[in-house]
Amino acid sequence: MRLKYEFYIDAQPEDVWDTLVTPEGTRKTFFGCVIRSTFKEGDSFEYVGPGQDGDETIHVYGKILTYEPNKVLSYLEHPSSTYHANHEELESRVTFSLETVGTCTKLTLVNDQWTDNHPAYENAEQHWWMILSNIKTVTETGRALNFG
């Protein structure tokens, strides 16, 4: 199973990168969540924000695989125990890649290496479109989309 998306954003890679990793950017684009991490390869990360367990709900967690500012962010992720009792067994890899194309930035997202029968696959398939559309809009305009 593999999900792949490509978006062209009218901004420089540095601006798209800020939207992907800074608290200001992720709060607007990942449904109010921020990434907690040192961003060192091999270190852990968490997406934390409003949810079933309050404002400090851990939605996904995992390990940073690659962190090359303005180029590549890749990590292995697990859904938190809030969503699945067997969360440690459920895993996928997420890779964001940035590439300059003319005066734009091409953002490619690949979400692959899913464990068999991963219950979050369909949810990810639906929500990545929203998240990536929001990354594009926030980077270009500073405003998040209102999905209701």
Coordinates of N, CA and C in Angstrom, one line a residue, residues 9-120:
I9 N 3.4 24.6 -5.1 CA 3.1 25.7 -4.2 C 3.9 26.9 -4.6
D10 N 3.2 28.1 -4.7 CA 3.8 29.3 -5.2 C 4.6 30.0 -4.0
A11 N 5.7 29.3 -3.7 CA 6.6 29.8 -2.6 C 7.9 29.1 -2.7
Q12 N 8.9 29.6 -1.9 CA 10.2 29.0 -1.9 C 10.2 27.8 -1.0
P13 N 11.1 26.9 -1.2 CA 11.2 25.7 -0.3 C 11.3 26.1 1.2
E14 N 12.0 27.1 1.5 CA 12.1 27.5 2.9 C 10.8 27.8 3.6
D15 N 9.9 28.5 2.8 CA 8.6 28.8 3.3 C 7.7 27.6 3.5
V16 N 7.8 26.7 2.5 CA 7.0 25.4 2.6 C 7.5 24.6 3.8
W17 N 8.9 24.6 4.0 CA 9.5 23.9 5.1 C 9.0 24.4 6.4
D18 N 8.9 25.7 6.6 CA 8.4 26.4 7.8 C 7.0 25.9 8.1
T19 N 6.2 25.8 7.1 CA 4.8 25.4 7.2 C 4.8 23.9 7.7
L20 N 5.7 23.1 7.2 CA 5.7 21.7 7.6 C 6.2 21.4 9.0
V21 N 7.1 22.2 9.5 CA 7.8 21.8 10.8 C 7.6 22.8 11.9
T22 N 7.3 24.1 11.7 CA 7.2 25.0 12.8 C 5.9 24.9 13.5
P23 N 5.8 25.2 14.8 CA 4.5 25.1 15.5 C 3.4 26.0 14.8
E24 N 3.8 27.2 14.4 CA 2.9 28.0 13.7 C 2.3 27.4 12.4
G25 N 3.2 26.8 11.7 CA 2.7 26.1 10.4 C 1.9 24.9 10.7
T26 N 2.4 24.0 11.6 CA 1.7 22.7 11.8 C 0.3 22.9 12.5
R27 N 0.3 23.9 13.4 CA -1.0 24.2 14.1 C -2.1 24.5 13.1
K28 N -1.7 25.3 12.0 CA -2.7 25.7 11.0 C -3.0 24.6 10.0
T29 N -2.1 23.7 9.8 CA -2.3 22.7 8.7 C -2.5 21.3 9.2
F30 N -2.2 20.9 10.4 CA -2.4 19.6 10.9 C -3.5 19.6 12.0
F31 N -4.6 20.3 11.8 CA -5.7 20.2 12.7 C -5.4 20.6 14.1
G32 N -4.6 21.7 14.2 CA -4.3 22.2 15.5 C -3.1 21.6 16.3
C33 N -2.4 20.6 15.6 CA -1.3 19.9 16.2 C 0.0 20.6 15.9
V34 N 1.0 20.3 16.8 CA 2.4 20.7 16.6 C 3.2 19.5 16.7
I35 N 4.4 19.5 16.1 CA 5.4 18.4 16.2 C 6.3 18.7 17.3
R36 N 6.4 17.7 18.2 CA 7.4 17.8 19.2 C 8.6 16.9 18.9
S37 N 9.8 17.4 18.7 CA 10.9 16.6 18.3 C 12.2 17.5 18.3
T38 N 13.3 16.8 18.5 CA 14.6 17.5 18.3 C 14.9 17.5 16.8
F39 N 14.2 16.8 16.0 CA 14.4 16.7 14.6 C 15.8 16.1 14.2
K40 N 16.4 15.4 15.1 CA 17.6 14.7 14.8 C 17.3 13.3 14.3
E41 N 18.0 12.8 13.3 CA 17.7 11.5 12.7 C 17.9 10.4 13.8
G42 N 16.9 9.6 13.9 CA 16.9 8.5 15.0 C 16.1 8.9 16.2
D43 N 15.8 10.2 16.4 CA 15.1 10.7 17.6 C 13.6 10.5 17.4
S44 N 12.9 10.6 18.5 CA 11.4 10.4 18.4 C 10.7 11.8 18.1
F45 N 9.5 11.6 17.7 CA 8.6 12.8 17.5 C 7.2 12.4 17.9
E46 N 6.4 13.5 18.1 CA 5.0 13.3 18.4 C 4.2 14.5 17.7
Y47 N 3.1 14.2 17.1 CA 2.1 15.2 16.7 C 1.1 15.3 17.9
V48 N 1.1 16.5 18.6 CA 0.3 16.7 19.8 C -0.6 17.9 19.5
G49 N -1.9 17.7 19.9 CA -2.9 18.7 19.8 C -4.2 18.3 20.3
P50 N -5.2 19.1 20.0 CA -6.6 18.9 20.5 C -7.1 17.5 20.0
G51 N -7.8 16.8 20.9 CA -8.3 15.5 20.5 C -9.1 14.9 21.6
Q52 N -9.2 13.6 21.5 CA -10.0 12.8 22.5 C -9.5 12.9 23.9
D53 N -8.2 13.1 24.1 CA -7.6 13.2 25.4 C -7.3 14.7 25.8
G54 N -8.0 15.6 25.2 CA -7.8 17.0 25.5 C -6.8 17.7 24.6
D55 N -6.3 18.9 25.0 CA -5.4 19.6 24.1 C -4.0 19.0 24.0
E56 N -3.7 18.0 24.8 CA -2.4 17.4 24.8 C -2.5 15.9 24.2
T57 N -3.4 15.7 23.4 CA -3.6 14.4 22.8 C -2.5 14.1 21.8
I58 N -1.8 13.0 22.0 CA -0.8 12.5 21.0 C -1.6 11.8 19.9
H59 N -1.5 12.3 18.7 CA -2.2 11.7 17.6 C -1.4 10.6 16.9
V60 N -0.2 10.9 16.6 CA 0.8 9.9 16.1 C 2.2 10.2 16.7
Y61 N 3.0 9.2 16.7 CA 4.3 9.3 17.2 C 5.2 8.4 16.4
G62 N 6.5 8.6 16.6 CA 7.4 7.7 15.8 C 8.9 8.1 15.9
K63 N 9.6 7.9 14.8 CA 11.0 8.1 14.8 C 11.4 8.9 13.5
I64 N 12.2 9.9 13.7 CA 12.7 10.7 12.5 C 13.7 9.8 11.8
L65 N 13.5 9.7 10.4 CA 14.4 8.9 9.6 C 15.4 9.9 8.9
T66 N 14.9 10.9 8.3 CA 15.7 11.9 7.5 C 15.2 13.3 7.8
Y67 N 16.1 14.2 8.1 CA 15.7 15.6 8.3 C 16.8 16.4 7.6
E68 N 16.5 16.8 6.4 CA 17.3 17.7 5.6 C 16.5 19.0 5.4
P69 N 16.8 20.1 6.2 CA 16.0 21.3 6.1 C 15.8 21.8 4.6
N70 N 14.6 22.1 4.3 CA 14.2 22.7 3.0 C 14.2 21.6 1.9
K71 N 14.4 20.3 2.3 CA 14.5 19.3 1.2 C 13.7 18.1 1.6
V72 N 14.0 17.4 2.7 CA 13.3 16.1 3.0 C 13.1 16.0 4.5
L73 N 11.8 15.6 4.8 CA 11.5 15.1 6.2 C 10.8 13.8 6.0
S74 N 11.4 12.8 6.7 CA 10.9 11.4 6.6 C 10.8 10.8 8.0
Y75 N 9.8 10.1 8.3 CA 9.7 9.5 9.6 C 8.8 8.2 9.5
L76 N 9.0 7.3 10.5 CA 8.2 6.2 10.7 C 7.1 6.6 11.8
E77 N 5.9 6.3 11.5 CA 4.9 6.8 12.5 C 3.9 5.6 12.9
H78 N 3.4 5.8 14.1 CA 2.4 4.9 14.7 C 1.2 5.7 15.1
P79 N 0.0 5.2 15.0 CA -1.1 5.9 15.7 C -0.9 5.8 17.2
S80 N -1.4 6.7 17.9 CA -1.3 6.6 19.4 C -2.2 5.6 20.0
S81 N -1.9 5.3 21.3 CA -2.8 4.4 22.0 C -4.2 4.9 22.2
T82 N -4.4 6.2 22.0 CA -5.7 6.8 22.0 C -6.6 6.2 21.0
Y83 N -6.1 5.8 19.9 CA -6.8 5.3 18.7 C -6.8 3.7 18.6
H84 N -5.7 3.1 18.9 CA -5.6 1.7 18.7 C -4.7 1.1 19.9
A85 N -5.3 0.0 20.5 CA -4.6 -0.6 21.6 C -3.3 -1.3 21.1
N86 N -3.3 -1.7 19.8 CA -2.1 -2.3 19.3 C -1.2 -1.4 18.5
H87 N -1.2 -0.1 18.9 CA -0.5 1.0 18.2 C 0.9 0.7 17.9
E88 N 1.6 0.0 18.7 CA 3.1 -0.3 18.5 C 3.3 -1.2 17.3
E89 N 2.3 -2.0 17.0 CA 2.4 -2.9 15.8 C 2.0 -2.2 14.5
L90 N 1.4 -1.1 14.6 CA 0.9 -0.4 13.4 C 1.9 0.7 13.0
E91 N 2.3 0.6 11.7 CA 3.4 1.5 11.3 C 3.3 1.9 9.8
S92 N 3.7 3.1 9.5 CA 3.9 3.5 8.1 C 5.0 4.5 8.1
R93 N 5.5 4.7 6.8 CA 6.5 5.7 6.6 C 5.9 6.9 5.9
V94 N 6.3 8.1 6.3 CA 5.9 9.3 5.7 C 7.1 10.1 5.2
T95 N 7.1 10.5 4.0 CA 8.2 11.3 3.4 C 7.7 12.5 2.7
F96 N 8.1 13.7 3.2 CA 7.9 14.9 2.5 C 9.1 15.3 1.7
S97 N 9.1 15.6 0.4 CA 10.2 16.0 -0.3 C 9.9 17.4 -1.0
L98 N 10.8 18.3 -1.0 CA 10.7 19.6 -1.6 C 11.7 19.8 -2.7
E99 N 11.2 20.3 -3.8 CA 12.0 20.5 -5.0 C 11.6 21.8 -5.7
T100 N 12.6 22.6 -6.0 CA 12.3 23.9 -6.7 C 12.0 23.6 -8.2
V101 N 10.9 24.1 -8.6 CA 10.4 24.0 -10.0 C 10.1 25.4 -10.5
G102 N 10.9 26.0 -11.3 CA 10.7 27.4 -11.7 C 10.7 28.3 -10.5
T103 N 9.7 29.0 -10.3 CA 9.6 29.9 -9.1 C 8.7 29.2 -8.0
C104 N 8.4 28.0 -8.2 CA 7.5 27.3 -7.3 C 8.3 26.2 -6.5
T105 N 7.6 25.6 -5.6 CA 8.1 24.4 -4.9 C 7.2 23.3 -5.1
K106 N 7.8 22.2 -5.6 CA 7.0 20.9 -5.7 C 7.1 20.2 -4.4
L107 N 6.0 19.9 -3.8 CA 5.9 19.2 -2.5 C 5.4 17.8 -2.9
T108 N 6.2 16.8 -2.6 CA 5.8 15.4 -2.8 C 5.7 14.7 -1.5
L109 N 4.5 14.1 -1.3 CA 4.3 13.3 -0.1 C 4.2 11.8 -0.5
V110 N 4.9 10.9 0.1 CA 4.8 9.5 0.0 C 4.5 8.9 1.3
N111 N 3.4 8.2 1.5 CA 3.1 7.5 2.7 C 3.0 6.0 2.4
D112 N 4.1 5.3 2.8 CA 4.2 3.9 2.4 C 4.6 3.0 3.5
Q113 N 5.0 1.8 3.2 CA 5.5 0.8 4.2 C 4.5 0.6 5.3
W114 N 3.2 0.5 4.9 CA 2.1 0.2 5.9 C 2.2 -1.2 6.3
T115 N 2.0 -1.4 7.6 CA 1.8 -2.8 8.1 C 0.5 -3.3 7.6
D116 N 0.5 -4.7 7.5 CA -0.7 -5.3 6.9 C -2.0 -4.9 7.7
N117 N -3.0 -4.7 7.0 CA -4.4 -4.4 7.6 C -4.3 -3.2 8.6
H118 N -3.5 -2.2 8.2 CA -3.4 -1.0 9.1 C -4.8 -0.3 9.0
P119 N -5.4 -0.1 10.2 CA -6.8 0.5 10.2 C -6.8 2.0 9.8
A120 N -5.7 2.7 9.8 CA -5.7 4.1 9.5 C -5.4 4.4 8.1

